[in-house]
Every structure is written in C-alpha cells, then in structure tokens.
Amino acid sequence: MDFKGYVLSLSLKELKDGYPDSYPFNTPSIRSLNNLSFHPSVTYITGDNGAGKSTLIEALAVYLGFNPEGGSKNFNFNTRESHSDLHNYLSVSKGLTKIQDGYFLRSESFFNVATEIDSMDRRLLDSYGGVSLHEQSHGESFWALFFNRFGGNGLYILDEPESALSATRQMAMLSHINNLVNRRSQFIIITHSPILLAYPNSIIYEMSAEKIVKVSYKETEIYKIYKGFLDDTDNMLSIILD
C-alpha cells in the first residue's frame, strides 16, 4: 500500500449556530478555512506575520494530541496557557497508517521544552543526543533535536524551524527531511525560509489575513522578495534606505 500520509486534510466543522466572533474566528483566512489538503511528504504554510499561520498549525497539533508548547505526545506541561480553542472546531481526516513517532516544534517555546526535558528521566535526554539542550547554542540545540530525536515513521509539525539555523544548516535540514520522508515521515512546516520552501515533493500554501491559497515555489512572496533583493541589492537598498 502506498503511503498517503498520517494527516490528509483539515477543515472547520460546520456549525448550526456559526462560529464565535472572537480570535481567531475574526480572521477571514481562518473563518473561510475549507478542506486544506496535506501532501504525504511535506506541506508548507508561508505568509506574512499575523496571518494566523502559527494559530492554525498549533490547533492542528493540539487536536492530534501534542502539547501546545511543543514536544511529543508524552509531554504534558504548561508554562503559560495561551493557545486558542480553534482545535475544538477542526475536522481532521487521517490516513490509515498508524503514527509511530511524532513531534511538535514551536520555536518560540523551545526553551520551555528544553527545560522540561532536563527535568525528566535521563534516558529521555539520550534521544536528543545526550547533552542538555540548554548547554548548547540555540542553533545546536535545534539541530540536536532534529537530527537525533526524529526517527522516521512519524508526523513532524514544525513552526519556523529555520529561526535558529544558518543557511548551510537549512540546506542540511532539507537533506535530512528527504531522508525521513523516505522513511515514511510526513512534515507540516511553517516557514519564512526560501531555502526550506524549495523541497520539491511538497505542497505550499500562502496565507494572508484574508485567505489561504496554494502556490508554486516561485510564486511565493518570500521567493520573490529574496530574489528581487539579491538580484538588485544596490537598487533595493536605495529604495529601502531613502
């Protein structure tokens, strides 16, 4: 049987009385969410700040049983409860293959996850490379998580993983993503990185405050902006700094 992914699609439940008027339902892109399909290998969500990307991916992770602040499904800590109740309004279609591994990475709360790991059984730390994540640089700790903890046959939900990685590490991450995809892994990634977005076996969604649309790599705003800047740096700087 061909691997079709662990999560196939999501949409908002149809409610007889409609949705609340509070956040995030007052964001048109969330309110109009309709059958967002996931690639069995990699699905990207990109777009400007404040569009609701992290809120959406966090809701999916919570729906699937992950801790809102990140970690595996075995993590159950709460530093500060700030996630929305969007997960209660999702309808998620799952594949037939059982998830054997999984992780939800939130860059903004990774420090809290690292603290929780230090407080748990020493054997857990071994699965992250055997060295406390707090005793490494931010980038090294991200890489230790990604390279040591992600074992394949799993669903990995990543919110801006590039935030601590150099350009060369981002390219290395693409290579390792491909290795894990070949081991029946599925990734759902929020990113602002034109390097990470370049993985070919994927779907890319661009999210604005108004809508979510499927786009090709070179149609993404982030690709156009970086390419325009690098192709004509002097002119772009004169415009920006004028």
PDB file of C-alpha atoms in Angstrom:
ATOM      1  CA  MET A   1       0.000   0.000   0.000  1.00  0.00           C
ATOM      2  CA  ASP A   2       1.374   3.410  -0.978  1.00  0.00           C
ATOM      3  CA  PHE A   3       1.985   5.779   1.901  1.00  0.00           C
ATOM      4  CA  LYS A   4      -0.623   8.541   1.737  1.00  0.00           C
ATOM      5  CA  GLY A   5       0.358  10.380   4.906  1.00  0.00           C
ATOM      6  CA  TYR A   6      -0.799  10.408   8.511  1.00  0.00           C
ATOM      7  CA  VAL A   7      -2.913  13.552   8.160  1.00  0.00           C
ATOM      8  CA  LEU A   8      -4.806  14.008   4.905  1.00  0.00           C
ATOM      9  CA  SER A   9      -6.754  17.243   5.316  1.00  0.00           C
ATOM     10  CA  LEU A  10      -8.429  19.616   7.718  1.00  0.00           C
ATOM     11  CA  SER A  11     -11.389  21.956   7.628  1.00  0.00           C
ATOM     12  CA  LEU A  12     -13.650  23.776  10.048  1.00  0.00           C
ATOM     13  CA  LYS A  13     -16.645  21.905  11.381  1.00  0.00           C
ATOM     14  CA  GLU A  14     -19.961  23.079  10.043  1.00  0.00           C
ATOM     15  CA  LEU A  15     -21.813  24.631  12.984  1.00  0.00           C
ATOM     16  CA  LYS A  16     -25.517  25.307  13.029  1.00  0.00           C
ATOM     17  CA  ASP A  17     -25.096  28.496  15.056  1.00  0.00           C
ATOM     18  CA  GLY A  18     -21.903  29.662  13.325  1.00  0.00           C
ATOM     19  CA  TYR A  19     -18.546  30.480  14.882  1.00  0.00           C
ATOM     20  CA  PRO A  20     -17.580  32.824  17.715  1.00  0.00           C
ATOM     21  CA  ASP A  21     -16.749  36.435  16.867  1.00  0.00           C
ATOM     22  CA  SER A  22     -13.529  36.344  18.903  1.00  0.00           C
ATOM     23  CA  TYR A  23      -9.994  35.488  17.745  1.00  0.00           C
ATOM     24  CA  PRO A  24      -9.114  33.551  15.676  1.00  0.00           C
ATOM     25  CA  PHE A  25     -12.524  33.381  14.023  1.00  0.00           C
ATOM     26  CA  ASN A  26     -12.482  37.096  13.323  1.00  0.00           C
ATOM     27  CA  THR A  27      -9.601  36.403  10.918  1.00  0.00           C
ATOM     28  CA  PRO A  28     -11.099  35.810   7.429  1.00  0.00           C
ATOM     29  CA  SER A  29      -8.450  33.234   6.438  1.00  0.00           C
ATOM     30  CA  ILE A  30      -9.383  31.073   9.434  1.00  0.00           C
ATOM     31  CA  ARG A  31     -13.115  31.607   9.143  1.00  0.00           C
ATOM     32  CA  SER A  32     -13.105  30.586   5.478  1.00  0.00           C
ATOM     33  CA  LEU A  33     -10.883  27.530   6.006  1.00  0.00           C
ATOM     34  CA  ASN A  34     -12.176  24.783   3.766  1.00  0.00           C
ATOM     35  CA  ASN A  35     -10.560  21.404   3.119  1.00  0.00           C
ATOM     36  CA  LEU A  36      -6.867  22.162   3.396  1.00  0.00           C
ATOM     37  CA  SER A  37      -5.203  19.060   1.919  1.00  0.00           C
ATOM     38  CA  PHE A  38      -1.789  17.863   3.100  1.00  0.00           C
ATOM     39  CA  HIS A  39       0.959  16.356   0.973  1.00  0.00           C
ATOM     40  CA  PRO A  40       2.044  12.901   2.195  1.00  0.00           C
ATOM     41  CA  SER A  41       5.644  14.151   2.296  1.00  0.00           C
ATOM     42  CA  VAL A  42       5.873  17.883   3.076  1.00  0.00           C
ATOM     43  CA  THR A  43       3.290  20.650   3.364  1.00  0.00           C
ATOM     44  CA  TYR A  44       4.411  24.241   3.839  1.00  0.00           C
ATOM     45  CA  ILE A  45       2.446  27.207   5.115  1.00  0.00           C
ATOM     46  CA  THR A  46       4.080  30.561   4.495  1.00  0.00           C
ATOM     47  CA  GLY A  47       2.984  34.173   4.520  1.00  0.00           C
ATOM     48  CA  ASP A  48       3.351  37.445   6.374  1.00  0.00           C
ATOM     49  CA  ASN A  49       3.352  37.865  10.154  1.00  0.00           C
ATOM     50  CA  GLY A  50      -0.058  37.998  11.805  1.00  0.00           C
ATOM     51  CA  ALA A  51      -1.871  35.954   9.158  1.00  0.00           C
ATOM     52  CA  GLY A  52      -2.730  33.160  11.603  1.00  0.00           C
ATOM     53  CA  LYS A  53      -0.242  30.510  10.474  1.00  0.00           C
ATOM     54  CA  SER A  54       1.003  29.582  13.955  1.00  0.00           C
ATOM     55  CA  THR A  55      -2.526  29.626  15.355  1.00  0.00           C
ATOM     56  CA  LEU A  56      -3.647  27.177  12.683  1.00  0.00           C
ATOM     57  CA  ILE A  57      -0.736  24.769  12.991  1.00  0.00           C
ATOM     58  CA  GLU A  58      -0.917  24.906  16.805  1.00  0.00           C
ATOM     59  CA  ALA A  59      -4.619  23.994  16.654  1.00  0.00           C
ATOM     60  CA  LEU A  60      -3.842  21.017  14.422  1.00  0.00           C
ATOM     61  CA  ALA A  61      -1.086  19.847  16.786  1.00  0.00           C
ATOM     62  CA  VAL A  62      -3.349  20.133  19.837  1.00  0.00           C
ATOM     63  CA  TYR A  63      -6.152  18.314  18.001  1.00  0.00           C
ATOM     64  CA  LEU A  64      -3.729  15.454  17.298  1.00  0.00           C
ATOM     65  CA  GLY A  65      -2.710  15.206  20.959  1.00  0.00           C
ATOM     66  CA  PHE A  66       0.533  17.172  21.088  1.00  0.00           C
ATOM     67  CA  ASN A  67       1.358  19.531  23.926  1.00  0.00           C
ATOM     68  CA  PRO A  68       0.502  23.156  22.938  1.00  0.00           C
ATOM     69  CA  GLU A  69       4.009  24.367  23.851  1.00  0.00           C
ATOM     70  CA  GLY A  70       5.699  21.617  21.857  1.00  0.00           C
ATOM     71  CA  GLY A  71       7.246  18.209  22.297  1.00  0.00           C
ATOM     72  CA  SER A  72       5.940  14.727  21.688  1.00  0.00           C
ATOM     73  CA  LYS A  73       2.553  13.410  22.751  1.00  0.00           C
ATOM     74  CA  ASN A  74       4.168  12.307  26.034  1.00  0.00           C
ATOM     75  CA  PHE A  75       4.834  15.910  27.059  1.00  0.00           C
ATOM     76  CA  ASN A  76       2.221  17.341  29.370  1.00  0.00           C
ATOM     77  CA  PHE A  77       3.490  20.584  30.871  1.00  0.00           C
ATOM     78  CA  ASN A  78       2.059  24.080  30.876  1.00  0.00           C
ATOM     79  CA  THR A  79       4.230  27.162  31.310  1.00  0.00           C
ATOM     80  CA  ARG A  80       1.606  29.653  30.193  1.00  0.00           C
ATOM     81  CA  GLU A  81      -1.655  28.642  28.540  1.00  0.00           C
ATOM     82  CA  SER A  82      -2.018  30.897  25.529  1.00  0.00           C
ATOM     83  CA  HIS A  83      -3.343  28.690  22.738  1.00  0.00           C
ATOM     84  CA  SER A  84      -6.748  29.338  21.220  1.00  0.00           C
ATOM     85  CA  ASP A  85      -9.664  26.909  21.255  1.00  0.00           C
ATOM     86  CA  LEU A  86      -9.555  26.534  17.453  1.00  0.00           C
ATOM     87  CA  HIS A  87      -8.736  22.833  17.811  1.00  0.00           C
ATOM     88  CA  ASN A  88     -12.270  22.265  19.118  1.00  0.00           C
ATOM     89  CA  TYR A  89     -13.665  23.445  15.784  1.00  0.00           C
ATOM     90  CA  LEU A  90     -11.466  21.407  13.447  1.00  0.00           C
ATOM     91  CA  SER A  91     -12.427  18.405  11.395  1.00  0.00           C
ATOM     92  CA  VAL A  92      -9.316  16.378  10.504  1.00  0.00           C
ATOM     93  CA  SER A  93      -9.117  13.496   8.063  1.00  0.00           C
ATOM     94  CA  LYS A  94      -6.431  10.944   8.956  1.00  0.00           C
ATOM     95  CA  GLY A  95      -4.692   8.292   6.884  1.00  0.00           C
ATOM     96  CA  LEU A  96      -4.802   4.569   7.572  1.00  0.00           C
ATOM     97  CA  THR A  97      -1.144   4.291   8.638  1.00  0.00           C
ATOM     98  CA  LYS A  98      -0.547   4.486  12.386  1.00  0.00           C
ATOM     99  CA  ILE A  99       1.887   7.172  13.564  1.00  0.00           C
ATOM    100  CA  GLN A 100       4.879   5.597  15.317  1.00  0.00           C
ATOM    101  CA  ASP A 101       6.722   8.831  16.055  1.00  0.00           C
ATOM    102  CA  GLY A 102       5.783  12.486  16.177  1.00  0.00           C
ATOM    103  CA  TYR A 103       6.854  15.912  17.349  1.00  0.00           C
ATOM    104  CA  PHE A 104       5.545  19.453  17.510  1.00  0.00           C
ATOM    105  CA  LEU A 105       8.285  22.085  17.397  1.00  0.00           C
ATOM    106  CA  ARG A 106       7.414  25.666  18.300  1.00  0.00           C
ATOM    107  CA  SER A 107      10.428  27.928  18.028  1.00  0.00           C
ATOM    108  CA  GLU A 108       9.031  30.481  20.481  1.00  0.00           C
ATOM    109  CA  SER A 109       8.545  27.937  23.279  1.00  0.00           C
ATOM    110  CA  PHE A 110      11.509  25.645  22.591  1.00  0.00           C
ATOM    111  CA  PHE A 111      13.255  26.939  25.742  1.00  0.00           C
ATOM    112  CA  ASN A 112      10.338  25.593  27.809  1.00  0.00           C
ATOM    113  CA  VAL A 113      10.566  22.206  26.100  1.00  0.00           C
ATOM    114  CA  ALA A 114      14.315  22.031  26.777  1.00  0.00           C
ATOM    115  CA  THR A 115      13.683  22.807  30.467  1.00  0.00           C
ATOM    116  CA  GLU A 116      11.065  20.059  30.651  1.00  0.00           C
ATOM    117  CA  ILE A 117      13.459  17.542  29.082  1.00  0.00           C
ATOM    118  CA  ASP A 118      16.090  18.354  31.722  1.00  0.00           C
ATOM    119  CA  SER A 119      13.569  17.639  34.472  1.00  0.00           C
ATOM    120  CA  MET A 120      12.622  14.205  33.129  1.00  0.00           C
ATOM    121  CA  ASP A 121      14.301  10.804  33.103  1.00  0.00           C
ATOM    122  CA  ARG A 122      17.937  10.910  31.960  1.00  0.00           C
ATOM    123  CA  ARG A 123      17.163   8.297  29.324  1.00  0.00           C
ATOM    124  CA  LEU A 124      14.948  10.821  27.534  1.00  0.00           C
ATOM    125  CA  LEU A 125      17.918  13.145  27.111  1.00  0.00           C
ATOM    126  CA  ASP A 126      19.790  10.378  25.298  1.00  0.00           C
ATOM    127  CA  SER A 127      17.246  10.559  22.472  1.00  0.00           C
ATOM    128  CA  TYR A 128      18.246  14.217  21.989  1.00  0.00           C
ATOM    129  CA  GLY A 129      21.954  13.435  21.700  1.00  0.00           C
ATOM    130  CA  GLY A 130      22.802  13.020  25.403  1.00  0.00           C
ATOM    131  CA  VAL A 131      23.643  16.687  26.103  1.00  0.00           C
ATOM    132  CA  SER A 132      21.275  19.154  27.734  1.00  0.00           C
ATOM    133  CA  LEU A 133      19.734  21.399  25.096  1.00  0.00           C
ATOM    134  CA  HIS A 134      20.381  24.329  27.452  1.00  0.00           C
ATOM    135  CA  GLU A 135      24.107  23.601  27.319  1.00  0.00           C
ATOM    136  CA  GLN A 136      24.225  24.152  23.566  1.00  0.00           C
ATOM    137  CA  SER A 137      23.757  27.192  21.389  1.00  0.00           C
ATOM    138  CA  HIS A 138      20.250  27.871  20.131  1.00  0.00           C
ATOM    139  CA  GLY A 139      21.141  26.535  16.695  1.00  0.00           C
ATOM    140  CA  GLU A 140      22.965  23.482  18.025  1.00  0.00           C
ATOM    141  CA  SER A 141      20.028  22.563  20.274  1.00  0.00           C
ATOM    142  CA  PHE A 142      17.602  22.798  17.339  1.00  0.00           C
ATOM    143  CA  TRP A 143      19.898  20.626  15.270  1.00  0.00           C
ATOM    144  CA  ALA A 144      20.313  18.085  18.080  1.00  0.00           C
ATOM    145  CA  LEU A 145      16.531  17.791  18.306  1.00  0.00           C
ATOM    146  CA  PHE A 146      16.054  17.435  14.578  1.00  0.00           C
ATOM    147  CA  PHE A 147      18.934  15.070  13.880  1.00  0.00           C
ATOM    148  CA  ASN A 148      18.681  12.836  16.970  1.00  0.00           C
ATOM    149  CA  ARG A 149      15.055  12.845  18.054  1.00  0.00           C
ATOM    150  CA  PHE A 150      13.253  12.493  14.705  1.00  0.00           C
ATOM    151  CA  GLY A 151      13.434   8.792  13.935  1.00  0.00           C
ATOM    152  CA  GLY A 152      11.136   8.300  10.946  1.00  0.00           C
ATOM    153  CA  ASN A 153       7.698   6.719  10.534  1.00  0.00           C
ATOM    154  CA  GLY A 154       6.308   9.870  12.099  1.00  0.00           C
ATOM    155  CA  LEU A 155       4.464  13.145  11.785  1.00  0.00           C
ATOM    156  CA  TYR A 156       6.580  16.246  12.433  1.00  0.00           C
ATOM    157  CA  ILE A 157       4.878  19.623  12.811  1.00  0.00           C
ATOM    158  CA  LEU A 158       7.418  22.454  12.759  1.00  0.00           C
ATOM    159  CA  ASP A 159       6.784  26.153  13.375  1.00  0.00           C
ATOM    160  CA  GLU A 160       9.617  28.259  11.883  1.00  0.00           C
ATOM    161  CA  PRO A 161      12.448  25.719  12.382  1.00  0.00           C
ATOM    162  CA  GLU A 162      14.817  27.985  10.437  1.00  0.00           C
ATOM    163  CA  SER A 163      14.793  30.614  13.192  1.00  0.00           C
ATOM    164  CA  ALA A 164      17.929  29.146  14.819  1.00  0.00           C
ATOM    165  CA  LEU A 165      19.642  27.665  11.776  1.00  0.00           C
ATOM    166  CA  SER A 166      22.247  29.100   9.439  1.00  0.00           C
ATOM    167  CA  ALA A 167      21.735  28.914   5.681  1.00  0.00           C
ATOM    168  CA  THR A 168      24.050  25.902   5.426  1.00  0.00           C
ATOM    169  CA  ARG A 169      22.211  24.122   8.249  1.00  0.00           C
ATOM    170  CA  GLN A 170      18.915  24.838   6.493  1.00  0.00           C
ATOM    171  CA  MET A 171      20.254  23.116   3.381  1.00  0.00           C
ATOM    172  CA  ALA A 172      21.407  20.200   5.536  1.00  0.00           C
ATOM    173  CA  MET A 173      17.940  20.130   7.060  1.00  0.00           C
ATOM    174  CA  LEU A 174      16.428  19.712   3.594  1.00  0.00           C
ATOM    175  CA  SER A 175      18.652  16.679   3.069  1.00  0.00           C
ATOM    176  CA  HIS A 176      17.595  15.136   6.379  1.00  0.00           C
ATOM    177  CA  ILE A 177      13.921  15.891   5.708  1.00  0.00           C
ATOM    178  CA  ASN A 178      14.313  13.913   2.497  1.00  0.00           C
ATOM    179  CA  ASN A 179      15.897  11.012   4.404  1.00  0.00           C
ATOM    180  CA  LEU A 180      12.977  10.990   6.839  1.00  0.00           C
ATOM    181  CA  VAL A 181      10.403  11.271   4.044  1.00  0.00           C
ATOM    182  CA  ASN A 182      11.971   8.147   2.560  1.00  0.00           C
ATOM    183  CA  ARG A 183      11.289   6.517   5.929  1.00  0.00           C
ATOM    184  CA  ARG A 184       7.537   7.180   5.731  1.00  0.00           C
ATOM    185  CA  SER A 185       7.572  10.515   7.508  1.00  0.00           C
ATOM    186  CA  GLN A 186       5.262  13.456   6.923  1.00  0.00           C
ATOM    187  CA  PHE A 187       6.132  17.097   7.641  1.00  0.00           C
ATOM    188  CA  ILE A 188       3.895  20.120   8.100  1.00  0.00           C
ATOM    189  CA  ILE A 189       6.082  23.220   8.272  1.00  0.00           C
ATOM    190  CA  ILE A 190       5.535  26.935   8.776  1.00  0.00           C
ATOM    191  CA  THR A 191       8.481  28.811   7.355  1.00  0.00           C
ATOM    192  CA  HIS A 192       9.778  32.140   6.081  1.00  0.00           C
ATOM    193  CA  SER A 193      12.855  30.477   4.581  1.00  0.00           C
ATOM    194  CA  PRO A 194      13.195  30.342   0.781  1.00  0.00           C
ATOM    195  CA  ILE A 195      15.708  27.528   1.312  1.00  0.00           C
ATOM    196  CA  LEU A 196      13.341  25.258   3.230  1.00  0.00           C
ATOM    197  CA  LEU A 197      10.478  26.076   0.869  1.00  0.00           C
ATOM    198  CA  ALA A 198      12.450  24.660  -2.053  1.00  0.00           C
ATOM    199  CA  TYR A 199      11.821  20.979  -1.241  1.00  0.00           C
ATOM    200  CA  PRO A 200      10.220  19.681  -4.458  1.00  0.00           C
ATOM    201  CA  ASN A 201       7.967  16.904  -3.160  1.00  0.00           C
ATOM    202  CA  SER A 202       5.569  19.217  -1.393  1.00  0.00           C
ATOM    203  CA  ILE A 203       2.528  21.492  -1.337  1.00  0.00           C
ATOM    204  CA  ILE A 204       2.934  25.176  -0.480  1.00  0.00           C
ATOM    205  CA  TYR A 205       0.120  27.281   0.933  1.00  0.00           C
ATOM    206  CA  GLU A 206       0.483  31.029   1.213  1.00  0.00           C
ATOM    207  CA  MET A 207      -1.618  32.508   3.992  1.00  0.00           C
ATOM    208  CA  SER A 208      -2.713  36.116   4.329  1.00  0.00           C
ATOM    209  CA  ALA A 209      -5.224  37.619   6.731  1.00  0.00           C
ATOM    210  CA  GLU A 210      -7.859  37.192   4.022  1.00  0.00           C
ATOM    211  CA  LYS A 211      -7.275  33.749   2.552  1.00  0.00           C
ATOM    212  CA  ILE A 212      -5.138  30.648   2.084  1.00  0.00           C
ATOM    213  CA  VAL A 213      -4.076  29.773  -1.465  1.00  0.00           C
ATOM    214  CA  LYS A 214      -1.945  27.010  -2.964  1.00  0.00           C
ATOM    215  CA  VAL A 215       1.073  28.389  -4.818  1.00  0.00           C
ATOM    216  CA  SER A 216       4.206  27.158  -6.536  1.00  0.00           C
ATOM    217  CA  TYR A 217       7.641  27.831  -5.064  1.00  0.00           C
ATOM    218  CA  LYS A 218       8.458  30.730  -7.372  1.00  0.00           C
ATOM    219  CA  GLU A 219       5.017  32.262  -6.857  1.00  0.00           C
ATOM    220  CA  THR A 220       5.565  32.695  -3.119  1.00  0.00           C
ATOM    221  CA  GLU A 221       6.025  36.211  -1.824  1.00  0.00           C
ATOM    222  CA  ILE A 222       9.103  35.166   0.128  1.00  0.00           C
ATOM    223  CA  TYR A 223      10.840  33.839  -3.012  1.00  0.00           C
ATOM    224  CA  LYS A 224      10.038  36.993  -4.982  1.00  0.00           C
ATOM    225  CA  ILE A 225      11.269  39.295  -2.217  1.00  0.00           C
ATOM    226  CA  TYR A 226      14.576  37.464  -1.642  1.00  0.00           C
ATOM    227  CA  LYS A 227      15.241  37.068  -5.364  1.00  0.00           C
ATOM    228  CA  GLY A 228      14.460  40.717  -6.046  1.00  0.00           C
ATOM    229  CA  PHE A 229      16.741  41.841  -3.234  1.00  0.00           C
ATOM    230  CA  LEU A 230      19.663  39.604  -4.182  1.00  0.00           C
ATOM    231  CA  ASP A 231      19.379  40.292  -7.915  1.00  0.00           C
ATOM    232  CA  ASP A 232      19.409  44.062  -7.454  1.00  0.00           C
ATOM    233  CA  THR A 233      20.769  44.740  -3.976  1.00  0.00           C
ATOM    234  CA  ASP A 234      22.036  48.270  -4.571  1.00  0.00           C
ATOM    235  CA  ASN A 235      18.784  49.495  -6.046  1.00  0.00           C
ATOM    236  CA  MET A 236      16.710  47.768  -3.363  1.00  0.00           C
ATOM    237  CA  LEU A 237      18.832  49.314  -0.609  1.00  0.00           C
ATOM    238  CA  SER A 238      18.458  52.766  -2.141  1.00  0.00           C
ATOM    239  CA  ILE A 239      14.684  52.327  -2.088  1.00  0.00           C
ATOM    240  CA  ILE A 240      14.613  50.923   1.472  1.00  0.00           C
ATOM    241  CA  LEU A 241      17.004  53.471   2.950  1.00  0.00           C
ATOM    242  CA  ASP A 242      15.754  56.526   1.094  1.00  0.00           C
TER     243      ASP A 242
END
